[in-house]
Amino acid sequence: MKICLNLLMDINLEDNAIQPCCNVFDIKVPSYPFSGLPSEVEGYFEYIIDSIHNLQTDTDLCKGCNFLIDVDIKKDINALKSSICFKTVSINHHRYYCNCKCVYCDYWHPRKKEKLYSVLPLLKTLVHQNRLAPQCSISWGGGESTILKEFDEASAWLTAKGYTQLVHSNALLYSKGITSLLKSGKGDVNVSLDSGTKETYYKIKGRDHWDKVIENLTEYSKACAKPDQLELKYIVFEQNNNFDEIELFFQLCLRLNVKKVNYSLDFREVNANAISKQTFIATAFFRKRAEELNILARPFYINAQLIQEIDVYQKHYFQSGEPYAKP
C-alpha cells in the first residue's frame, strides 16, 4: 500500500485548509477546506481516508515526495480512520501575518488575507476526541505567532495539558508567552536570525531591529529552564554565505549560551536547482564550526540528496586535519 504516515500522524493548519504537511517542496498535497469550525474536523478524517485510496491510483497527489512509501498494511484502508492520532500539530493559519520582511519569503507581501480563525477550539476538540497522542508536539509556525491575540492563552492551555511546543519566532517583539513556556521547560523557541551582524540582518530581514532582537534573545536565554530550549536558525544563501558572517553568528551563539542551531537553504534556490557552490561550502563550514564548538546543528527541511552533497563538500574542505582556508 502506498501511504504517507503524515496522513495519520500529522496535521497542519493553514489559513483556509487543513493538510497533513507543510508543503515547502511545491508538490500537490492533500488539502481540505477549513474555516476554523471544530465541526469540520470529522470531514477531514473522511478526507484523509479518501486521499489514501487516491494514492493507490495513478495520481499526481504527493507525486515525487520522499515521504510517500510502500508498506505492508493488512488493515482495510477504511479502518485506518480509527488509527488517526496526531503526534504533531503545525499551526500555520497565520502564514500571511508577519511583522518581518525577509527577502527569501513572499508571504508578508501585501495581499488579500483570509480572516484569522481561533485555533484553540480546534485543539480542544482534538483533545476531547483523543486525536492527539500523549506526547504530541505543537509547532507554532507562521507568519509570526507572537502577534496573535490568542497566542499566550493557547500556549498556556497547551502547557497545562502537558503538550510540548516549538515556537518559531522572529523575536522582533518580546513575548511573555514564550518566556512562560521556556520557564516551564515544556517548549523551545526557534529564531531564524540568518546573520551575525546588524548590517546583514537588515539586508536579509528588512527590519532595522537587530539590537531589539538580541535584547529579546538575551531575555529568552535567561528564561530557559534547560540550556537547549533556545534555538537559532541560519538559512544559508547568496546574501550570507561567507565564513566571516557565519563565524560571527556562532560567536553570538556562545554569548547567548545557545546549544542548538538549525541550518537551512533558500527554498527558492532549492526548487529552482540553483544552489551555488559557495552556498554548499558555507553550509559545510557551518556544520563544521558547530561541531568544533560543541553545538548541535540540525538540518531544517533539507532533503537527503542535498545533505549528501553537503557531506561531500565538508569532507573535501574541512576534514583533512589541516587548518582550513576560505575556498
Coordinates of C-alpha atoms in Angstrom, one line a residue:
M1 CA 0.0 0.0 0.0
K2 CA 1.3 3.5 -0.9
I3 CA 0.9 5.8 2.1
C4 CA 2.4 8.8 3.8
L5 CA 2.4 8.3 7.6
N6 CA 1.9 12.1 7.9
L7 CA -1.7 11.5 6.8
L8 CA -2.3 9.6 10.1
M9 CA 0.0 11.3 12.5
D10 CA 0.5 15.0 11.5
I11 CA -1.9 17.9 11.0
N12 CA -1.1 21.3 9.6
L13 CA -3.5 24.2 10.0
E14 CA -3.4 26.6 7.1
D15 CA -5.3 29.9 6.6
N16 CA -8.2 28.2 4.7
A17 CA -7.4 24.4 4.8
I18 CA -6.1 21.5 6.9
Q19 CA -3.3 19.4 5.5
P20 CA -1.1 16.6 6.6
C21 CA 2.1 18.6 6.0
C22 CA 3.6 22.0 5.3
N23 CA 4.2 21.9 1.6
V24 CA 7.6 23.6 1.0
F25 CA 8.7 21.5 -2.0
D26 CA 6.0 22.6 -4.4
I27 CA 4.2 19.2 -4.5
K28 CA 0.5 18.6 -4.7
V29 CA -0.5 17.6 -1.2
P30 CA -3.9 16.7 0.3
S31 CA -5.7 19.9 1.3
Y32 CA -9.1 20.0 3.0
P33 CA -11.1 23.3 3.1
F34 CA -11.3 24.6 6.6
S35 CA -12.7 27.8 8.2
G36 CA -11.9 27.1 11.9
L37 CA -15.1 25.4 12.9
P38 CA -14.4 22.3 15.1
S39 CA -17.4 20.5 13.4
E40 CA -15.4 20.5 10.2
V41 CA -12.8 18.1 11.7
E42 CA -14.8 15.0 11.1
G43 CA -14.9 15.8 7.4
Y44 CA -11.1 16.0 7.4
F45 CA -10.8 12.5 8.8
E46 CA -13.0 11.2 6.0
Y47 CA -10.9 13.2 3.5
I48 CA -7.7 11.5 4.8
I49 CA -9.2 8.1 4.0
D50 CA -10.2 9.2 0.6
S51 CA -6.7 10.6 0.0
I52 CA -5.2 7.2 0.9
H53 CA -7.5 5.5 -1.6
N54 CA -6.4 8.1 -4.2
L55 CA -2.7 7.3 -3.5
Q56 CA -3.3 3.7 -4.7
T57 CA -4.1 5.1 -8.2
D58 CA -2.1 6.8 -10.9
T59 CA -2.4 10.3 -9.3
D60 CA -0.3 13.4 -9.1
L61 CA -1.1 13.6 -5.4
C62 CA 2.1 13.6 -3.4
K63 CA 4.0 12.6 -6.5
G64 CA 7.8 12.7 -6.1
C65 CA 7.6 13.2 -2.3
N66 CA 10.2 11.3 -0.3
F67 CA 7.7 10.7 2.5
L68 CA 5.5 8.6 0.2
I69 CA 6.3 4.9 0.9
D70 CA 5.1 1.4 0.2
V71 CA 4.2 -0.5 3.3
D72 CA 2.6 -3.9 4.0
I73 CA -0.6 -2.9 5.9
K74 CA -3.1 -5.7 6.4
K75 CA -5.8 -3.4 7.7
D76 CA -8.5 -2.2 5.3
I77 CA -7.9 1.4 4.3
N78 CA -11.3 2.5 5.6
A79 CA -10.4 1.0 9.0
L80 CA -7.4 3.3 9.2
K81 CA -9.7 6.2 10.3
S82 CA -9.6 4.9 13.9
S83 CA -5.8 5.0 13.8
I84 CA -5.6 8.7 13.1
C85 CA -3.9 10.2 16.2
F86 CA -1.6 13.2 15.7
K87 CA 1.9 13.2 17.0
T88 CA 2.5 16.7 15.7
V89 CA 0.2 19.8 15.1
S90 CA 1.6 22.6 13.0
I91 CA -0.1 25.9 13.4
N92 CA 0.3 28.0 10.2
H93 CA -3.1 29.6 9.7
H94 CA -1.4 33.0 10.2
R95 CA 1.2 32.3 7.5
Y96 CA 0.5 35.6 5.8
Y97 CA 0.5 37.6 9.0
C98 CA 4.1 38.8 9.9
N99 CA 5.9 41.8 11.2
C100 CA 9.1 41.0 9.3
K101 CA 10.1 41.3 5.6
C102 CA 12.6 38.5 4.9
V103 CA 14.0 38.6 1.4
Y104 CA 13.6 34.9 0.9
C105 CA 9.9 34.9 1.9
D106 CA 7.0 36.4 -0.1
Y107 CA 4.2 35.6 2.5
W108 CA 4.4 39.0 4.1
H109 CA 3.8 40.9 0.8
P110 CA 0.6 42.9 0.7
R111 CA -2.4 40.7 -0.4
K112 CA -5.9 39.9 0.5
K113 CA -5.7 37.7 3.6
E114 CA -8.1 35.2 5.0
K115 CA -9.7 36.3 8.3
L116 CA -7.8 34.6 11.1
Y117 CA -9.8 31.9 13.0
S118 CA -9.0 30.8 16.5
V119 CA -7.1 27.6 16.9
L120 CA -7.9 26.9 20.5
P121 CA -11.4 25.5 19.9
L122 CA -10.0 23.1 17.3
L123 CA -7.2 22.0 19.7
K124 CA -9.7 21.4 22.5
T125 CA -11.9 19.3 20.1
L126 CA -8.9 17.1 19.1
V127 CA -8.0 16.6 22.8
H128 CA -11.7 15.7 23.6
Q129 CA -11.8 13.2 20.7
N130 CA -8.4 11.6 21.8
R131 CA -6.9 12.5 18.5
L132 CA -3.7 13.9 20.0
A133 CA -1.1 11.5 21.1
P134 CA 0.0 11.9 24.8
Q135 CA 3.5 13.0 23.5
C136 CA 2.1 15.3 20.8
S137 CA 4.3 18.2 19.9
I138 CA 2.7 21.5 18.9
S139 CA 4.6 23.7 16.4
W140 CA 3.8 27.4 16.1
G141 CA 4.9 28.5 12.6
G142 CA 3.5 31.3 10.5
G143 CA 3.9 34.2 9.9
E144 CA 4.7 35.4 13.4
S145 CA 2.9 33.7 16.3
T146 CA 3.6 36.4 18.9
I147 CA 1.3 38.9 17.1
L148 CA -1.7 36.6 17.6
K149 CA -4.1 37.7 20.2
E150 CA -4.7 34.2 21.4
F151 CA -1.1 33.0 21.5
D152 CA -0.5 33.5 25.2
E153 CA -3.8 31.9 26.2
A154 CA -3.5 28.9 23.8
S155 CA 0.2 28.3 24.6
A156 CA -0.6 28.3 28.4
W157 CA -3.5 25.9 27.8
L158 CA -1.3 23.5 25.9
T159 CA 1.4 23.7 28.6
A160 CA -1.2 22.9 31.3
K161 CA -2.3 19.9 29.2
G162 CA 1.3 18.6 29.2
Y163 CA 2.0 19.1 25.5
T164 CA 5.4 20.3 24.3
Q165 CA 5.6 23.3 22.0
L166 CA 8.1 24.7 19.5
V167 CA 7.5 28.4 18.7
H168 CA 9.1 29.8 15.5
S169 CA 9.5 33.5 16.1
N170 CA 11.5 36.4 14.6
A171 CA 11.8 37.8 18.2
L172 CA 11.0 41.4 17.0
L173 CA 8.5 41.5 19.8
Y174 CA 9.2 40.4 23.4
S175 CA 6.7 37.7 24.3
K176 CA 5.6 36.9 27.8
G177 CA 4.0 33.7 26.4
I178 CA 7.4 32.5 25.1
T179 CA 9.1 33.4 28.4
S180 CA 6.5 31.4 30.4
L181 CA 6.8 28.5 28.1
L182 CA 10.6 28.5 28.4
K183 CA 10.4 28.8 32.2
S184 CA 8.1 25.8 32.3
G185 CA 10.6 23.6 30.5
K186 CA 7.9 22.3 28.2
G187 CA 8.9 24.0 25.0
D188 CA 11.5 25.6 22.7
V189 CA 11.7 28.8 20.7
N190 CA 13.4 28.8 17.3
V191 CA 14.5 32.2 15.8
S192 CA 15.7 32.5 12.2
L193 CA 18.5 35.0 12.6
D194 CA 20.3 34.3 9.3
S195 CA 23.1 36.6 10.2
G196 CA 25.9 37.5 12.6
T197 CA 25.9 41.3 12.1
K198 CA 23.5 44.1 12.2
E199 CA 24.2 45.1 8.6
T200 CA 23.5 41.6 7.2
Y201 CA 20.4 41.2 9.4
Y202 CA 18.9 44.4 7.9
K203 CA 19.6 43.3 4.3
I204 CA 18.0 39.9 4.9
K205 CA 15.2 40.6 7.3
G206 CA 14.1 44.0 6.0
R207 CA 13.9 45.4 9.5
D208 CA 16.4 47.5 11.4
H209 CA 15.7 45.8 14.7
W210 CA 18.9 43.9 15.4
D211 CA 19.5 45.4 18.8
K212 CA 16.0 44.7 20.0
V213 CA 16.1 41.2 18.7
I214 CA 19.4 40.5 20.5
E215 CA 17.9 42.0 23.7
N216 CA 14.9 39.7 23.4
L217 CA 17.0 36.7 22.7
T218 CA 19.1 37.5 25.8
E219 CA 15.9 37.6 27.9
Y220 CA 14.7 34.3 26.4
S221 CA 18.1 32.7 27.2
K222 CA 17.8 33.7 30.8
A223 CA 14.3 32.3 31.0
C224 CA 15.3 28.8 29.8
A225 CA 14.8 26.0 32.3
K226 CA 17.1 23.9 30.2
P227 CA 20.0 25.3 28.1
D228 CA 18.9 23.7 24.8
Q229 CA 15.5 25.4 24.6
L230 CA 16.7 28.4 22.6
E231 CA 17.5 27.6 19.0
L232 CA 18.8 29.9 16.3
K233 CA 18.4 29.2 12.6
Y234 CA 20.6 30.2 9.7
I235 CA 19.2 30.0 6.2
V236 CA 22.3 29.8 4.0
F237 CA 22.1 31.6 0.6
E238 CA 23.7 34.2 -1.5
Q239 CA 23.5 37.1 0.9
N240 CA 25.1 35.4 3.9
N241 CA 27.2 32.5 2.6
N242 CA 30.6 33.8 3.7
F243 CA 32.7 32.5 6.5
D244 CA 33.1 35.7 8.4
E245 CA 29.3 36.2 8.8
I246 CA 28.9 32.5 9.9
E247 CA 31.7 32.9 12.4
L248 CA 30.1 36.0 14.0
F249 CA 26.8 34.1 14.1
F250 CA 28.4 31.4 16.2
Q251 CA 30.2 33.9 18.5
L252 CA 26.7 35.3 19.2
C253 CA 25.5 31.7 19.9
L254 CA 28.3 31.4 22.5
R255 CA 27.3 34.6 24.2
L256 CA 23.7 33.6 24.4
N257 CA 24.5 30.1 25.6
V258 CA 22.8 28.6 22.6
K259 CA 23.3 24.8 22.4
K260 CA 21.2 24.0 19.3
V261 CA 21.1 25.6 15.8
N262 CA 19.3 24.8 12.6
Y263 CA 20.7 25.2 9.2
S264 CA 18.6 25.5 6.1
L265 CA 18.7 26.6 2.4
D266 CA 16.6 29.1 0.5
F267 CA 13.6 27.2 -0.8
R268 CA 13.6 29.4 -4.0
E269 CA 17.1 28.2 -4.8
V270 CA 16.3 24.6 -3.9
N271 CA 13.2 24.4 -6.0
A272 CA 15.0 26.1 -9.0
N273 CA 18.0 23.8 -8.6
A274 CA 20.1 26.9 -8.3
I275 CA 22.2 26.4 -5.1
S276 CA 25.7 27.8 -5.7
K277 CA 28.9 26.0 -4.9
Q278 CA 29.7 28.8 -2.3
T279 CA 26.5 28.1 -0.5
F280 CA 27.3 24.4 -0.3
I281 CA 30.7 25.2 1.0
A282 CA 29.4 27.7 3.5
T283 CA 26.8 25.2 4.8
A284 CA 29.6 22.6 5.2
F285 CA 31.6 25.3 7.1
F286 CA 28.5 26.0 9.3
R287 CA 28.3 22.4 10.3
K288 CA 32.0 22.1 10.9
R289 CA 32.1 25.2 13.2
A290 CA 29.1 23.9 15.2
E291 CA 30.9 20.6 15.7
E292 CA 34.0 22.4 16.9
L293 CA 32.0 24.5 19.3
N294 CA 30.0 21.5 20.6
I295 CA 26.8 23.0 19.3
L296 CA 24.2 20.6 17.9
A297 CA 23.4 21.5 14.3
R298 CA 20.3 20.1 12.7
P299 CA 19.1 20.4 9.1
F300 CA 15.7 22.1 8.6
Y301 CA 13.8 20.9 5.6
I302 CA 16.9 19.8 3.6
N303 CA 16.3 16.5 1.7
A304 CA 18.7 13.5 1.8
Q305 CA 20.2 14.3 -1.6
L306 CA 21.2 17.8 -0.6
I307 CA 22.6 16.5 2.7
Q308 CA 24.8 14.1 0.8
E309 CA 26.1 17.0 -1.4
I310 CA 26.9 19.0 1.7
D311 CA 28.7 15.9 3.1
V312 CA 30.9 15.8 0.1
Y313 CA 31.9 19.4 0.4
Q314 CA 32.5 19.1 4.2
K315 CA 34.8 16.1 3.6
H316 CA 36.7 17.8 0.8
Y317 CA 37.3 21.1 2.6
F318 CA 37.1 20.6 6.3
Q319 CA 38.0 17.0 7.3
S320 CA 41.6 16.8 6.1
G321 CA 43.0 17.6 9.6
E322 CA 44.7 20.6 8.3
P323 CA 43.7 24.2 9.1
Y324 CA 41.1 25.3 6.6
A325 CA 41.2 28.4 4.5
K326 CA 38.5 30.2 2.6
P327 CA 37.9 28.4 -0.8

